[in-house]
């Protein structure tokens, strides 16, 4: 099982800027990343660190009960860990 953590910035957004439905959807993504850190629906992003891979997962408004949200995270296979870097919420 992979460990998943929030960066300070992501934690702040999660706790203060998201509705309950949006927060629940993001927390569900975090839990699923602990089971599979590189799911098929994750979009690869450029990553300057050769020891990790960056991805984005898009949540549609239908999934969040509010705004669309993009979860941006980095996966390090050596550490078997995921760091959720950003939560980007749409209008």
Short mmCIF file of C-alpha atoms in Angstrom, two decimals:
data_model
loop_
_atom_site.label_atom_id
_atom_site.label_comp_id
_atom_site.label_asym_id
_atom_site.label_seq_id
_atom_site.Cartn_x
_atom_site.Cartn_y
_atom_site.Cartn_z
CA UNK A 1 0.00 0.00 0.00
CA UNK A 2 1.30 3.41 -1.02
CA UNK A 3 1.16 6.25 1.48
CA UNK A 4 -0.53 9.47 0.30
CA UNK A 5 -0.01 12.89 1.87
CA UNK A 6 -1.19 16.45 1.24
CA UNK A 7 1.26 19.32 0.81
CA UNK A 8 0.65 22.30 3.08
CA UNK A 9 -0.93 24.21 0.18
CA UNK A 10 -3.26 21.34 -0.73
CA UNK A 11 -4.21 20.80 2.93
CA UNK A 12 -5.13 24.48 3.28
CA UNK A 13 -7.34 24.38 0.18
CA UNK A 14 -8.94 21.11 1.32
CA UNK A 15 -9.81 22.44 4.77
CA UNK A 16 -10.93 25.96 3.95
CA UNK A 17 -11.90 26.43 0.30
CA UNK A 18 -13.88 23.32 -0.65
CA UNK A 19 -17.49 22.39 0.04
CA UNK A 20 -18.28 19.14 1.82
CA UNK A 21 -18.99 17.30 -1.46
CA UNK A 22 -15.81 18.62 -3.06
CA UNK A 23 -13.76 17.67 0.01
CA UNK A 24 -15.26 14.17 0.01
CA UNK A 25 -14.40 13.69 -3.68
CA UNK A 26 -10.78 14.79 -3.12
CA UNK A 27 -10.43 12.55 -0.08
CA UNK A 28 -11.75 9.66 -2.20
CA UNK A 29 -9.01 10.31 -4.77
CA UNK A 30 -6.42 10.30 -1.99
CA UNK A 31 -7.68 6.95 -0.72
CA UNK A 32 -7.67 5.46 -4.23
CA UNK A 33 -4.08 6.64 -4.80
CA UNK A 34 -3.01 4.60 -1.80
CA UNK A 35 -4.29 1.51 -3.62
CA UNK A 36 -3.12 2.47 -7.13
CA UNK A 37 -0.83 5.53 -7.43
CA UNK A 38 -0.88 5.50 -11.25
CA UNK A 39 -4.46 4.79 -12.36
CA UNK A 40 -5.34 4.77 -16.05
CA UNK A 41 -7.36 7.99 -15.76
CA UNK A 42 -4.39 9.95 -14.34
CA UNK A 43 -2.84 12.33 -16.85
CA UNK A 44 0.97 12.40 -16.89
CA UNK A 45 2.68 15.77 -16.38
CA UNK A 46 6.28 16.87 -16.99
CA UNK A 47 8.50 16.21 -13.97
CA UNK A 48 12.02 17.56 -13.46
CA UNK A 49 12.90 14.96 -10.83
CA UNK A 50 14.02 11.66 -12.39
CA UNK A 51 13.04 9.76 -9.21
CA UNK A 52 9.37 10.70 -9.37
CA UNK A 53 6.46 11.05 -11.78
CA UNK A 54 3.81 13.79 -11.73
CA UNK A 55 0.16 13.29 -12.60
CA UNK A 56 -3.18 15.09 -12.61
CA UNK A 57 -6.62 13.61 -12.00
CA UNK A 58 -9.62 15.64 -13.12
CA UNK A 59 -12.84 15.46 -11.12
CA UNK A 60 -15.96 16.63 -12.95
CA UNK A 61 -18.63 18.73 -11.21
CA UNK A 62 -20.89 15.66 -11.28
CA UNK A 63 -18.33 13.83 -9.13
CA UNK A 64 -17.80 16.66 -6.64
CA UNK A 65 -21.31 18.02 -6.29
CA UNK A 66 -19.80 21.44 -6.96
CA UNK A 67 -16.92 22.69 -9.07
CA UNK A 68 -14.57 20.70 -11.24
CA UNK A 69 -11.33 19.98 -9.39
CA UNK A 70 -7.91 18.88 -10.63
CA UNK A 71 -5.76 16.93 -8.17
CA UNK A 72 -2.07 17.36 -9.03
CA UNK A 73 0.31 14.92 -7.37
CA UNK A 74 3.79 13.42 -7.48
CA UNK A 75 4.51 9.71 -7.07
CA UNK A 76 7.90 8.42 -5.87
CA UNK A 77 8.28 4.68 -6.43
CA UNK A 78 11.36 4.34 -4.21
CA UNK A 79 9.51 5.80 -1.22
CA UNK A 80 6.23 4.18 -2.26
CA UNK A 81 4.56 7.52 -1.55
CA UNK A 82 2.30 10.09 -3.17
CA UNK A 83 2.37 13.81 -2.39
CA UNK A 84 -0.74 15.72 -3.44
CA UNK A 85 0.76 19.06 -4.44
CA UNK A 86 -2.19 21.13 -5.58
CA UNK A 87 -5.96 21.13 -5.68
CA UNK A 88 -7.16 23.35 -8.50
CA UNK A 89 -10.86 24.19 -8.30
CA UNK A 90 -12.77 25.55 -11.27
CA UNK A 91 -15.16 28.50 -11.26
#
